[in-house]
mmCIF file of C-alpha atoms and ligand atoms in Angstrom:
data_model
loop_
_atom_site.group_PDB
_atom_site.id
_atom_site.type_symbol
_atom_site.label_atom_id
_atom_site.label_comp_id
_atom_site.label_asym_id
_atom_site.label_seq_id
_atom_site.Cartn_x
_atom_site.Cartn_y
_atom_site.Cartn_z
ATOM 1 C CA MET A 1 11.727 29.211 27.535
ATOM 2 C CA GLU A 2 14.164 26.546 27.849
ATOM 3 C CA LYS A 3 11.960 24.208 30.276
ATOM 4 C CA LEU A 4 8.889 24.715 27.115
ATOM 5 C CA THR A 5 11.617 23.579 24.827
ATOM 6 C CA VAL A 6 12.714 20.326 26.598
ATOM 7 C CA LEU A 7 8.872 19.567 27.228
ATOM 8 C CA THR A 8 8.396 20.139 23.784
ATOM 9 C CA LEU A 9 11.215 17.617 22.796
ATOM 10 C CA VAL A 10 10.047 14.867 25.526
ATOM 11 C CA GLY A 11 6.537 15.115 23.695
ATOM 12 C CA LEU A 12 8.031 14.822 19.983
ATOM 13 C CA ALA A 13 10.183 11.729 20.987
ATOM 14 C CA LEU A 14 7.386 10.086 22.894
ATOM 15 C CA ALA A 15 5.131 10.613 19.988
ATOM 16 C CA ILE A 16 7.629 9.373 17.896
ATOM 17 C CA PHE A 17 7.698 6.345 20.066
ATOM 18 C CA ILE A 18 4.408 5.830 20.318
ATOM 19 C CA SER A 19 3.642 6.415 16.721
ATOM 20 C CA HIS A 20 6.185 3.802 16.117
ATOM 21 C CA ARG A 21 4.816 1.194 18.337
ATOM 22 C CA SER A 22 1.658 1.511 16.706
ATOM 23 C CA SER A 23 2.960 1.522 13.621
ATOM 24 C CA ASN A 24 5.027 -1.604 14.330
ATOM 25 C CA GLN A 25 1.934 -3.500 15.432
ATOM 26 C CA THR A 26 -0.831 -2.483 12.903
ATOM 27 C CA ARG A 27 1.283 -1.265 10.045
ATOM 28 C CA PHE A 28 3.543 -3.997 10.219
ATOM 29 C CA ASN A 29 0.959 -6.418 11.191
ATOM 30 C CA ALA A 30 3.933 -7.379 13.533
ATOM 31 C CA PHE A 31 2.055 -10.187 15.596
ATOM 32 C CA ARG A 32 0.117 -12.140 12.680
ATOM 33 C CA GLU A 33 1.213 -15.839 12.030
ATOM 34 C CA VAL A 34 -0.105 -17.517 9.208
ATOM 35 C CA THR A 35 -2.237 -20.244 9.248
ATOM 36 C CA ALA A 36 -1.380 -22.880 6.468
ATOM 37 C CA VAL A 37 -3.345 -23.298 3.259
ATOM 38 C CA GLU A 38 -2.094 -25.585 1.171
ATOM 39 C CA LEU A 39 -2.461 -25.927 -2.680
ATOM 40 C CA PRO A 40 -1.537 -29.783 -4.042
ATOM 41 C CA ASN A 41 0.415 -29.709 -7.005
ATOM 42 C CA CYS A 42 3.385 -26.964 -6.396
ATOM 43 C CA ASN A 43 6.716 -27.215 -7.067
ATOM 44 C CA LEU A 44 9.795 -24.734 -6.642
ATOM 45 C CA VAL A 45 10.962 -23.215 -10.049
ATOM 46 C CA LYS A 46 14.366 -24.755 -10.630
ATOM 47 C CA GLY A 47 16.799 -21.889 -10.981
ATOM 48 C CA ILE A 48 15.182 -19.435 -8.894
ATOM 49 C CA GLU A 49 17.048 -18.893 -5.659
ATOM 50 C CA ALA A 50 17.328 -15.181 -5.239
ATOM 51 C CA GLY A 51 14.149 -13.374 -5.924
ATOM 52 C CA SER A 52 11.763 -13.293 -8.486
ATOM 53 C CA GLU A 53 10.376 -9.984 -7.379
ATOM 54 C CA ASP A 54 7.628 -9.719 -10.353
ATOM 55 C CA ILE A 55 6.275 -11.825 -12.949
ATOM 56 C CA ASP A 56 3.995 -11.110 -15.991
ATOM 57 C CA ILE A 57 2.598 -13.648 -18.481
ATOM 58 C CA LEU A 58 1.523 -12.750 -21.818
ATOM 59 C CA PRO A 59 -1.835 -14.057 -23.107
ATOM 60 C CA ASN A 60 0.060 -16.912 -25.243
ATOM 61 C CA GLY A 61 1.566 -18.413 -21.926
ATOM 62 C CA LEU A 62 5.228 -16.945 -21.692
ATOM 63 C CA ALA A 63 5.891 -15.530 -18.415
ATOM 64 C CA PHE A 64 8.689 -12.862 -17.392
ATOM 65 C CA PHE A 65 10.398 -13.017 -14.365
ATOM 66 C CA SER A 66 12.410 -10.210 -12.967
ATOM 67 C CA THR A 67 15.161 -11.574 -10.354
ATOM 68 C CA GLY A 68 18.083 -10.358 -8.136
ATOM 69 C CA LEU A 69 16.295 -7.395 -6.826
ATOM 70 C CA LYS A 70 18.730 -5.580 -4.350
ATOM 71 C CA TYR A 71 17.076 -3.358 -1.871
ATOM 72 C CA PRO A 72 18.869 -1.199 0.765
ATOM 73 C CA GLY A 73 18.527 -3.166 3.764
ATOM 74 C CA LEU A 74 16.736 -5.939 2.931
ATOM 75 C CA LYS A 75 18.185 -9.652 2.295
ATOM 76 C CA SER A 76 19.760 -10.545 -0.584
ATOM 77 C CA PHE A 77 21.172 -13.931 -0.930
ATOM 78 C CA GLU A 78 23.166 -13.307 -4.119
ATOM 79 C CA PRO A 79 24.256 -9.230 -3.152
ATOM 80 C CA ASP A 80 27.226 -9.065 -6.177
ATOM 81 C CA LYS A 81 25.420 -10.954 -8.790
ATOM 82 C CA PRO A 82 23.553 -8.389 -11.204
ATOM 83 C CA GLY A 83 19.810 -8.890 -11.504
ATOM 84 C CA LYS A 84 18.283 -10.635 -14.602
ATOM 85 C CA ILE A 85 15.008 -11.256 -16.417
ATOM 86 C CA LEU A 86 14.272 -14.680 -17.047
ATOM 87 C CA LEU A 87 11.748 -16.379 -19.250
ATOM 88 C CA MET A 88 9.576 -19.715 -18.942
ATOM 89 C CA ASP A 89 6.754 -21.087 -21.441
ATOM 90 C CA LEU A 90 3.738 -22.144 -19.628
ATOM 91 C CA ASN A 91 2.214 -23.960 -22.323
ATOM 92 C CA GLU A 92 5.326 -26.573 -21.594
ATOM 93 C CA GLU A 93 4.844 -29.857 -19.526
ATOM 94 C CA ASN A 94 7.656 -29.220 -17.232
ATOM 95 C CA PRO A 95 8.719 -25.824 -18.081
ATOM 96 C CA GLN A 96 12.288 -24.476 -17.445
ATOM 97 C CA VAL A 97 13.505 -20.798 -17.003
ATOM 98 C CA LEU A 98 15.815 -19.291 -19.213
ATOM 99 C CA GLU A 99 18.010 -16.115 -19.229
ATOM 100 C CA LEU A 100 16.995 -13.488 -21.798
ATOM 101 C CA LYS A 101 20.101 -12.084 -23.363
ATOM 102 C CA ILE A 102 20.311 -8.425 -23.118
ATOM 103 C CA THR A 103 21.377 -6.819 -26.600
ATOM 104 C CA GLY A 104 21.780 -3.450 -28.481
ATOM 105 C CA SER A 105 22.172 -2.057 -25.270
ATOM 106 C CA LYS A 106 23.935 0.940 -23.977
ATOM 107 C CA LEU A 107 22.408 -0.438 -20.581
ATOM 108 C CA ASP A 108 25.049 -1.039 -17.884
ATOM 109 C CA LEU A 109 24.434 -4.870 -16.968
ATOM 110 C CA PRO A 110 26.622 -5.450 -13.868
ATOM 111 C CA SER A 111 24.353 -2.609 -12.214
ATOM 112 C CA PHE A 112 21.131 -3.942 -13.781
ATOM 113 C CA ASN A 113 18.705 -4.341 -10.513
ATOM 114 C CA PRO A 114 15.141 -4.659 -11.799
ATOM 115 C CA HIS A 115 12.017 -4.389 -9.874
ATOM 116 C CA GLY A 116 8.545 -4.237 -11.324
ATOM 117 C CA ILE A 117 7.899 -5.337 -14.825
ATOM 118 C CA SER A 118 5.177 -5.106 -17.193
ATOM 119 C CA THR A 119 4.466 -6.100 -20.929
ATOM 120 C CA PHE A 120 2.604 -4.185 -23.683
ATOM 121 C CA THR A 121 1.261 -5.744 -27.092
ATOM 122 C CA ALA A 122 1.362 -3.290 -29.926
ATOM 123 C CA GLU A 123 -1.299 -3.435 -32.777
ATOM 124 C CA ASP A 124 1.457 -5.114 -34.867
ATOM 125 C CA ASN A 125 2.305 -7.749 -32.526
ATOM 126 C CA VAL A 126 5.640 -6.264 -31.053
ATOM 127 C CA VAL A 127 6.087 -7.053 -27.484
ATOM 128 C CA TYR A 128 7.724 -4.459 -25.386
ATOM 129 C CA LEU A 129 8.845 -5.190 -21.690
ATOM 130 C CA LEU A 130 8.846 -1.902 -19.336
ATOM 131 C CA VAL A 131 11.525 -2.650 -16.674
ATOM 132 C CA VAL A 132 11.764 -0.670 -13.395
ATOM 133 C CA ASN A 133 15.270 -0.717 -13.016
ATOM 134 C CA HIS A 134 17.524 0.638 -9.795
ATOM 135 C CA PRO A 135 21.125 0.982 -10.775
ATOM 136 C CA ASP A 136 23.460 2.213 -7.863
ATOM 137 C CA PHE A 137 19.858 2.602 -6.133
ATOM 138 C CA LYS A 138 18.389 5.518 -8.573
ATOM 139 C CA THR A 139 15.390 4.580 -10.665
ATOM 140 C CA THR A 140 14.972 4.273 -14.423
ATOM 141 C CA VAL A 141 12.758 2.360 -16.569
ATOM 142 C CA GLU A 142 14.013 0.503 -18.998
ATOM 143 C CA VAL A 143 12.260 0.045 -22.598
ATOM 144 C CA PHE A 144 13.005 -3.273 -24.480
ATOM 145 C CA LYS A 145 11.687 -4.966 -27.416
ATOM 146 C CA PHE A 146 11.219 -8.828 -26.822
ATOM 147 C CA GLN A 147 12.878 -10.917 -29.586
ATOM 148 C CA GLU A 148 10.997 -14.439 -29.472
ATOM 149 C CA GLU A 149 13.122 -16.217 -31.464
ATOM 150 C CA GLU A 150 16.581 -14.784 -30.434
ATOM 151 C CA LYS A 151 15.357 -15.317 -27.302
ATOM 152 C CA SER A 152 16.436 -11.887 -26.235
ATOM 153 C CA LEU A 153 15.556 -8.191 -25.044
ATOM 154 C CA LEU A 154 16.400 -5.333 -27.431
ATOM 155 C CA HIS A 155 17.278 -2.547 -25.308
ATOM 156 C CA LEU A 156 15.661 0.486 -27.039
ATOM 157 C CA LYS A 157 15.161 3.596 -24.059
ATOM 158 C CA THR A 158 15.978 4.560 -20.470
ATOM 159 C CA ILE A 159 13.570 6.677 -18.887
ATOM 160 C CA ARG A 160 14.802 8.897 -16.039
ATOM 161 C CA HIS A 161 12.211 11.564 -14.976
ATOM 162 C CA LYS A 162 11.826 13.818 -11.419
ATOM 163 C CA LEU A 163 8.180 12.566 -10.970
ATOM 164 C CA LEU A 164 9.883 9.159 -10.762
ATOM 165 C CA PRO A 165 11.844 9.167 -7.792
ATOM 166 C CA SER A 166 11.812 5.752 -6.433
ATOM 167 C CA VAL A 167 9.352 3.301 -8.539
ATOM 168 C CA ASN A 168 7.855 0.127 -6.815
ATOM 169 C CA ASP A 169 6.062 -0.912 -9.896
ATOM 170 C CA ILE A 170 4.761 -0.470 -13.426
ATOM 171 C CA ILE A 171 2.034 -1.356 -15.503
ATOM 172 C CA ALA A 172 2.418 -0.346 -19.269
ATOM 173 C CA VAL A 173 -0.448 1.046 -21.492
ATOM 174 C CA GLY A 174 1.747 1.752 -24.490
ATOM 175 C CA PRO A 175 5.550 1.261 -25.549
ATOM 176 C CA GLU A 176 6.743 4.111 -23.501
ATOM 177 C CA HIS A 177 3.504 4.956 -21.515
ATOM 178 C CA PHE A 178 2.439 3.501 -18.098
ATOM 179 C CA TYR A 179 1.549 4.529 -14.818
ATOM 180 C CA ALA A 180 3.903 3.434 -11.681
ATOM 181 C CA THR A 181 4.117 3.751 -8.122
ATOM 182 C CA ASN A 182 6.476 5.618 -6.039
ATOM 183 C CA ASP A 183 7.298 4.263 -2.513
ATOM 184 C CA LEU A 184 10.127 6.332 -1.580
ATOM 185 C CA TYR A 185 12.201 3.485 -1.048
ATOM 186 C CA PHE A 186 15.155 4.183 -3.178
ATOM 187 C CA VAL A 187 15.440 7.923 -2.313
ATOM 188 C CA ASP A 188 17.819 9.023 1.197
ATOM 189 C CA PRO A 189 17.347 6.946 3.819
ATOM 190 C CA TYR A 190 15.877 9.521 6.076
ATOM 191 C CA LEU A 191 13.016 9.794 4.150
ATOM 192 C CA ARG A 192 12.606 6.075 3.361
ATOM 193 C CA SER A 193 12.596 5.882 7.251
ATOM 194 C CA TRP A 194 10.127 8.554 7.639
ATOM 195 C CA GLU A 195 7.667 7.255 5.233
ATOM 196 C CA LEU A 196 8.316 3.346 6.633
ATOM 197 C CA TYR A 197 7.997 3.867 10.004
ATOM 198 C CA LEU A 198 6.184 7.457 10.470
ATOM 199 C CA GLY A 199 3.940 6.528 7.678
ATOM 200 C CA VAL A 200 4.180 9.910 6.438
ATOM 201 C CA GLY A 201 2.091 8.610 3.446
ATOM 202 C CA TRP A 202 4.105 10.345 0.834
ATOM 203 C CA SER A 203 3.819 7.699 -1.741
ATOM 204 C CA ASN A 204 1.694 8.479 -4.995
ATOM 205 C CA ALA A 205 1.129 6.913 -8.653
ATOM 206 C CA VAL A 206 2.181 8.906 -12.045
ATOM 207 C CA TYR A 207 1.266 8.703 -15.194
ATOM 208 C CA TYR A 208 3.802 8.787 -17.906
ATOM 209 C CA SER A 209 3.965 9.420 -21.337
ATOM 210 C CA PRO A 210 6.551 11.107 -23.839
ATOM 211 C CA ASP A 211 4.361 14.080 -23.837
ATOM 212 C CA GLU A 212 2.941 14.559 -20.271
ATOM 213 C CA VAL A 213 3.895 13.166 -17.043
ATOM 214 C CA ARG A 214 1.477 13.873 -13.880
ATOM 215 C CA VAL A 215 0.619 12.718 -10.446
ATOM 216 C CA VAL A 216 -2.672 10.736 -10.745
ATOM 217 C CA ALA A 217 -3.027 9.500 -7.364
ATOM 218 C CA GLU A 218 -1.182 10.320 -3.879
ATOM 219 C CA GLY A 219 -1.037 10.043 -0.126
ATOM 220 C CA PHE A 220 -0.330 6.114 0.350
ATOM 221 C CA ASP A 221 1.373 4.406 3.146
ATOM 222 C CA PHE A 222 3.821 2.734 0.948
ATOM 223 C CA GLY A 223 2.439 2.436 -2.566
ATOM 224 C CA ASN A 224 3.358 -0.938 -4.088
ATOM 225 C CA GLY A 225 1.631 -2.985 -7.114
ATOM 226 C CA ILE A 226 -0.627 -1.653 -9.791
ATOM 227 C CA SER A 227 -2.411 -3.038 -12.286
ATOM 228 C CA ILE A 228 -5.244 -2.649 -14.577
ATOM 229 C CA SER A 229 -8.815 -4.714 -15.716
ATOM 230 C CA PRO A 230 -8.788 -6.262 -18.783
ATOM 231 C CA ASP A 231 -11.599 -3.750 -20.312
ATOM 232 C CA GLY A 232 -9.008 -1.235 -19.134
ATOM 233 C CA LYS A 233 -11.413 0.847 -17.212
ATOM 234 C CA TYR A 234 -10.293 0.480 -13.500
ATOM 235 C CA VAL A 235 -6.745 0.948 -12.312
ATOM 236 C CA TYR A 236 -6.013 -1.029 -8.895
ATOM 237 C CA ILE A 237 -3.309 0.176 -6.605
ATOM 238 C CA ALA A 238 -1.657 -1.954 -3.419
ATOM 239 C CA GLU A 239 -1.369 0.372 -0.511
ATOM 240 C CA LEU A 240 1.164 -2.109 1.508
ATOM 241 C CA LEU A 241 1.286 -0.659 4.997
ATOM 242 C CA ALA A 242 -2.520 0.321 4.903
ATOM 243 C CA HIS A 243 -3.383 -3.266 3.923
ATOM 244 C CA LYS A 244 -5.660 -2.191 1.460
ATOM 245 C CA ILE A 245 -6.390 -2.284 -2.321
ATOM 246 C CA HIS A 246 -7.880 0.990 -4.327
ATOM 247 C CA VAL A 247 -10.064 0.888 -7.003
ATOM 248 C CA TYR A 248 -9.746 3.923 -9.467
ATOM 249 C CA GLU A 249 -11.858 4.796 -12.397
ATOM 250 C CA LYS A 250 -9.411 5.429 -15.421
ATOM 251 C CA HIS A 251 -10.319 8.311 -17.895
ATOM 252 C CA THR A 252 -9.524 8.895 -21.427
ATOM 253 C CA ASN A 253 -7.264 11.647 -20.279
ATOM 254 C CA TRP A 254 -5.338 8.982 -17.938
ATOM 255 C CA THR A 255 -6.297 10.848 -14.747
ATOM 256 C CA LEU A 256 -8.054 8.792 -12.026
ATOM 257 C CA THR A 257 -10.875 8.827 -9.683
ATOM 258 C CA PRO A 258 -11.121 7.261 -6.800
ATOM 259 C CA LEU A 259 -14.104 4.556 -6.854
ATOM 260 C CA LYS A 260 -13.538 2.222 -3.747
ATOM 261 C CA SER A 261 -11.100 0.874 -1.171
ATOM 262 C CA LEU A 262 -10.945 -2.646 -0.355
ATOM 263 C CA ASP A 263 -9.457 -3.406 3.321
ATOM 264 C CA LEU A 264 -7.477 -6.973 3.582
ATOM 265 C CA ASP A 265 -5.378 -8.313 6.906
ATOM 266 C CA THR A 266 -2.171 -8.501 5.088
ATOM 267 C CA LEU A 267 0.678 -6.146 3.590
ATOM 268 C CA VAL A 268 -0.952 -6.198 -0.086
ATOM 269 C CA ASP A 269 2.466 -6.441 -2.630
ATOM 270 C CA ASN A 270 1.866 -7.129 -6.376
ATOM 271 C CA ILE A 271 -1.499 -7.083 -8.257
ATOM 272 C CA SER A 272 -1.986 -9.345 -11.102
ATOM 273 C CA VAL A 273 -5.525 -9.378 -13.256
ATOM 274 C CA ASP A 274 -6.564 -12.583 -14.529
ATOM 275 C CA PRO A 275 -7.106 -11.426 -18.320
ATOM 276 C CA VAL A 276 -10.206 -14.042 -18.510
ATOM 277 C CA THR A 277 -11.847 -13.299 -15.600
ATOM 278 C CA GLY A 278 -10.516 -10.045 -14.529
ATOM 279 C CA ASP A 279 -10.031 -11.798 -10.816
ATOM 280 C CA LEU A 280 -7.598 -9.970 -8.753
ATOM 281 C CA TRP A 281 -4.649 -12.158 -7.354
ATOM 282 C CA VAL A 282 -2.875 -10.578 -4.964
ATOM 283 C CA GLY A 283 0.903 -11.976 -3.690
ATOM 284 C CA CYS A 284 1.121 -10.705 0.364
ATOM 285 C CA HIS A 285 3.185 -10.334 3.273
ATOM 286 C CA PRO A 286 1.223 -11.699 6.042
ATOM 287 C CA ASN A 287 3.752 -10.364 8.635
ATOM 288 C CA GLY A 288 5.695 -7.345 7.568
ATOM 289 C CA TRP A 289 7.975 -7.135 10.560
ATOM 290 C CA LYS A 290 9.622 -10.384 9.241
ATOM 291 C CA ILE A 291 9.949 -9.351 6.092
ATOM 292 C CA PHE A 292 11.890 -6.019 6.770
ATOM 293 C CA TYR A 293 13.782 -7.683 9.960
ATOM 294 C CA TYR A 294 15.031 -11.061 7.968
ATOM 295 C CA ASP A 295 15.767 -13.584 10.776
ATOM 296 C CA PRO A 296 16.279 -17.311 9.908
ATOM 297 C CA GLU A 297 15.130 -18.565 13.078
ATOM 298 C CA ASN A 298 11.600 -16.278 12.512
ATOM 299 C CA LEU A 299 10.886 -16.874 8.703
ATOM 300 C CA PRO A 300 8.895 -14.295 6.642
ATOM 301 C CA GLY A 301 5.746 -16.659 5.161
ATOM 302 C CA SER A 302 3.835 -16.179 2.009
ATOM 303 C CA GLU A 303 0.203 -15.442 1.348
ATOM 304 C CA VAL A 304 -1.651 -15.400 -1.725
ATOM 305 C CA LEU A 305 -5.102 -13.794 -2.130
ATOM 306 C CA ARG A 306 -7.774 -14.154 -4.955
ATOM 307 C CA ILE A 307 -10.406 -11.474 -5.204
ATOM 308 C CA GLN A 308 -13.349 -12.142 -7.418
ATOM 309 C CA ASN A 309 -16.187 -9.083 -8.210
ATOM 310 C CA ILE A 310 -13.987 -6.393 -7.090
ATOM 311 C CA LEU A 311 -16.500 -3.708 -7.907
ATOM 312 C CA THR A 312 -19.763 -5.013 -6.355
ATOM 313 C CA GLU A 313 -21.051 -4.503 -2.842
ATOM 314 C CA GLU A 314 -19.379 -7.880 -1.843
ATOM 315 C CA PRO A 315 -16.083 -8.779 -3.415
ATOM 316 C CA LYS A 316 -15.263 -12.352 -2.529
ATOM 317 C CA VAL A 317 -11.677 -12.467 -0.953
ATOM 318 C CA THR A 318 -10.266 -16.241 -1.107
ATOM 319 C CA VAL A 319 -6.865 -17.239 0.545
ATOM 320 C CA VAL A 320 -5.766 -19.643 -2.058
ATOM 321 C CA TYR A 321 -2.187 -20.410 -0.609
ATOM 322 C CA ALA A 322 -0.270 -19.254 2.908
ATOM 323 C CA GLU A 323 2.864 -21.211 4.109
ATOM 324 C CA ASN A 324 4.676 -20.041 7.254
ATOM 325 C CA GLY A 325 8.174 -19.459 4.999
ATOM 326 C CA THR A 326 9.589 -23.490 5.321
ATOM 327 C CA VAL A 327 8.652 -23.460 1.628
ATOM 328 C CA LEU A 328 8.463 -20.085 0.237
ATOM 329 C CA GLN A 329 9.536 -16.490 2.104
ATOM 330 C CA GLY A 330 8.096 -13.302 1.146
ATOM 331 C CA SER A 331 5.727 -13.781 -1.596
ATOM 332 C CA THR A 332 5.090 -10.413 -4.006
ATOM 333 C CA VAL A 333 3.376 -11.717 -6.890
ATOM 334 C CA ALA A 334 0.825 -14.365 -8.000
ATOM 335 C CA SER A 335 -0.358 -14.640 -11.228
ATOM 336 C CA VAL A 336 -2.376 -17.029 -13.429
ATOM 337 C CA TYR A 337 -2.448 -18.667 -16.623
ATOM 338 C CA LYS A 338 -5.160 -21.666 -17.487
ATOM 339 C CA GLY A 339 -5.258 -23.375 -14.081
ATOM 340 C CA LYS A 340 -1.459 -22.522 -13.670
ATOM 341 C CA LEU A 341 -0.426 -20.335 -10.661
ATOM 342 C CA LEU A 342 3.087 -18.626 -10.310
ATOM 343 C CA ILE A 343 4.273 -17.341 -7.213
ATOM 344 C CA GLY A 344 7.245 -15.100 -6.812
ATOM 345 C CA THR A 345 9.200 -13.321 -3.859
ATOM 346 C CA VAL A 346 11.506 -10.611 -2.996
ATOM 347 C CA PHE A 347 14.658 -12.552 -2.535
ATOM 348 C CA HIS A 348 13.775 -16.069 -2.406
ATOM 349 C CA LYS A 349 12.170 -18.985 -4.511
ATOM 350 C CA ALA A 350 9.501 -18.775 -7.015
ATOM 351 C CA LEU A 351 6.553 -21.508 -7.103
ATOM 352 C CA TYR A 352 4.606 -23.188 -9.671
ATOM 353 C CA CYS A 353 1.514 -24.647 -8.879
ATOM 354 C CA GLU A 354 -1.356 -26.422 -10.916
ATOM 355 C CA PHE A 355 -5.133 -25.461 -9.566
HETATM 356 C C1 NAG B 401 8.308 -4.370 17.063
HETATM 357 O O1 NAG B 401 8.155 -5.424 16.876
HETATM 358 C C2 NAG B 401 9.247 -6.753 17.185
HETATM 359 C C3 NAG B 401 8.605 -7.748 16.432
HETATM 360 O O2 NAG B 401 7.577 -7.873 16.784
HETATM 361 C C4 NAG B 401 9.390 -6.518 18.630
HETATM 362 O O3 NAG B 401 10.398 -7.389 18.770
HETATM 363 C C5 NAG B 401 9.876 -4.951 18.919
HETATM 364 O O4 NAG B 401 10.133 -4.924 20.454
HETATM 365 C C6 NAG B 401 8.644 -3.398 18.326
HETATM 366 N N1 NAG B 401 9.120 -2.534 18.594
HETATM 367 C C7 NAG B 401 8.189 -1.499 19.437
HETATM 368 C C8 NAG B 401 8.850 -0.543 19.783
HETATM 369 O O5 NAG B 401 7.358 -2.195 19.856
HETATM 370 C C1 NAG B 402 2.844 -7.378 -10.784
HETATM 371 O O1 NAG B 402 2.592 -8.101 -11.343
HETATM 372 C C2 NAG B 402 1.988 -7.940 -12.953
HETATM 373 C C3 NAG B 402 1.406 -8.640 -13.694
HETATM 374 O O2 NAG B 402 1.862 -10.037 -13.497
HETATM 375 C C4 NAG B 402 2.967 -7.049 -13.751
HETATM 376 O O3 NAG B 402 2.438 -6.228 -14.818
HETATM 377 C C5 NAG B 402 3.573 -6.149 -12.532
HETATM 378 O O4 NAG B 402 4.388 -4.961 -13.161
HETATM 379 C C6 NAG B 402 3.963 -6.435 -11.139
HETATM 380 N N1 NAG B 402 4.350 -5.742 -10.338
HETATM 381 C C7 NAG B 402 5.132 -6.228 -9.105
HETATM 382 C C8 NAG B 402 6.379 -4.831 -8.298
HETATM 383 O O5 NAG B 402 5.472 -6.770 -8.667
HETATM 384 C C1 NAG B 403 -10.310 14.245 -17.248
HETATM 385 O O1 NAG B 403 -11.514 13.489 -17.461
HETATM 386 C C2 NAG B 403 -12.480 13.717 -16.331
HETATM 387 C C3 NAG B 403 -13.440 13.421 -16.697
HETATM 388 O O2 NAG B 403 -14.000 13.313 -18.270
HETATM 389 C C4 NAG B 403 -12.598 15.040 -15.880
HETATM 390 O O3 NAG B 403 -13.492 15.547 -15.055
HETATM 391 C C5 NAG B 403 -11.358 15.532 -15.592
HETATM 392 O O4 NAG B 403 -11.427 17.000 -14.941
HETATM 393 C C6 NAG B 403 -10.444 15.818 -16.821
HETATM 394 N N1 NAG B 403 -8.863 15.982 -16.074
HETATM 395 C C7 NAG B 403 -7.709 16.847 -16.721
HETATM 396 C C8 NAG B 403 -6.666 17.420 -16.399
HETATM 397 O O5 NAG B 403 -8.165 17.108 -18.281
HETATM 398 C C1 NAG B 404 5.983 -24.406 9.285
HETATM 399 O O1 NAG B 404 4.556 -25.286 8.779
HETATM 400 C C2 NAG B 404 5.460 -26.591 8.818
HETATM 401 C C3 NAG B 404 4.241 -27.252 8.059
HETATM 402 O O2 NAG B 404 2.805 -26.955 8.339
HETATM 403 C C4 NAG B 404 5.846 -27.144 10.053
HETATM 404 O O3 NAG B 404 6.171 -28.317 10.026
HETATM 405 C C5 NAG B 404 6.748 -26.296 10.627
HETATM 406 O O4 NAG B 404 7.148 -26.656 12.226
HETATM 407 C C6 NAG B 404 6.365 -24.804 10.744
HETATM 408 N N1 NAG B 404 7.683 -23.907 11.583
HETATM 409 C C7 NAG B 404 6.969 -22.724 12.137
HETATM 410 C C8 NAG B 404 8.550 -22.158 12.380
HETATM 411 O O5 NAG B 404 6.211 -22.351 12.669
#
């Protein structure tokens, strides 16, 4: 009997070791090195030194950045400073970022830890900014009204829900209505390790509205970016450690049905959709090991993919930019506006390119 237990334990340990090793190599893409793909007209954005995890650009060229995200266990260059929301006007010749003041707020600013963001423009042209927040490593979704004249964000509401335990990204479909991915990163460290190292695939996507909250997709090996097609008919979800982008058909009752998946050789983080062409722009981590285990001698690189015609039999995938970390470490998002491209990162700088 005892022998059997010992054997079982040895077997279990072996299984965990083997699955850890294979997850190390394949899921994290641990051995991949990037081949540089350059863009000629790129400059680092002044004033962003400690992350620009998410970027959302309005149709009029105003770009919002969430900066200063603190992840448990991940690198931060400014661990003691609260996060901020920055604004940049891409119509300007040499656009600069400015910090948006947060007003009217019951929000605790010292613990503000912004992650995914998404804008929603209502029929009366009021712009709402929805921000995933991790105060004290918990998850809330903060709803703000953007006040362009005052360059400020009026805090309207904090949303918490048991189906939103550890939100990564969000795509707004109304002032208080959104789809979100849960990545299990901001839950307890054991669950996080299970998700990260054993690939249990417990992360999911949820639809939230004040009247109804439900899981709309599940079984992801780290669900990450989420976005929607310009016609509102399709939802795209990035599965980070499976290197896949999933396409779902969105129904009028907000449920999703899987349509297809695209396999890529990189850890897909955030997806943004070109409102004009419908192309997907994806910020990626070519080598996941380097991003989760930061080593200044072996920097995480950056990679941006553009995916055209994703609904057709043969989508076209182009590596638009790739770099070994000398310039830009750990890209998470790439967003375009009229021939301009903004690339953001988990904890490093942001790059502004013209192409
Ligand atoms: C995982 O990958 C890293 C980096 O390539 C390597 O140093 C480490 O030994 C690997 N661990 C296992 C268990 O394979
Ligand atoms: C990804 O980018 C889109 C569009 O710019 C934005 O709506 C979304 O919230 C972003 N999410 C993350 C986590 O980067
Ligand atoms: C939602 O709509 C789809 C498509 O019409 C339908 O198949 C599905 O059963 C509906 N689900 C719910 C929960 O209403
Ligand atoms: C990264 O790329 C740059 C430019 O191609 C090169 O000069 C540098 O040696 C590379 N660094 C590493 C660590 O590979």
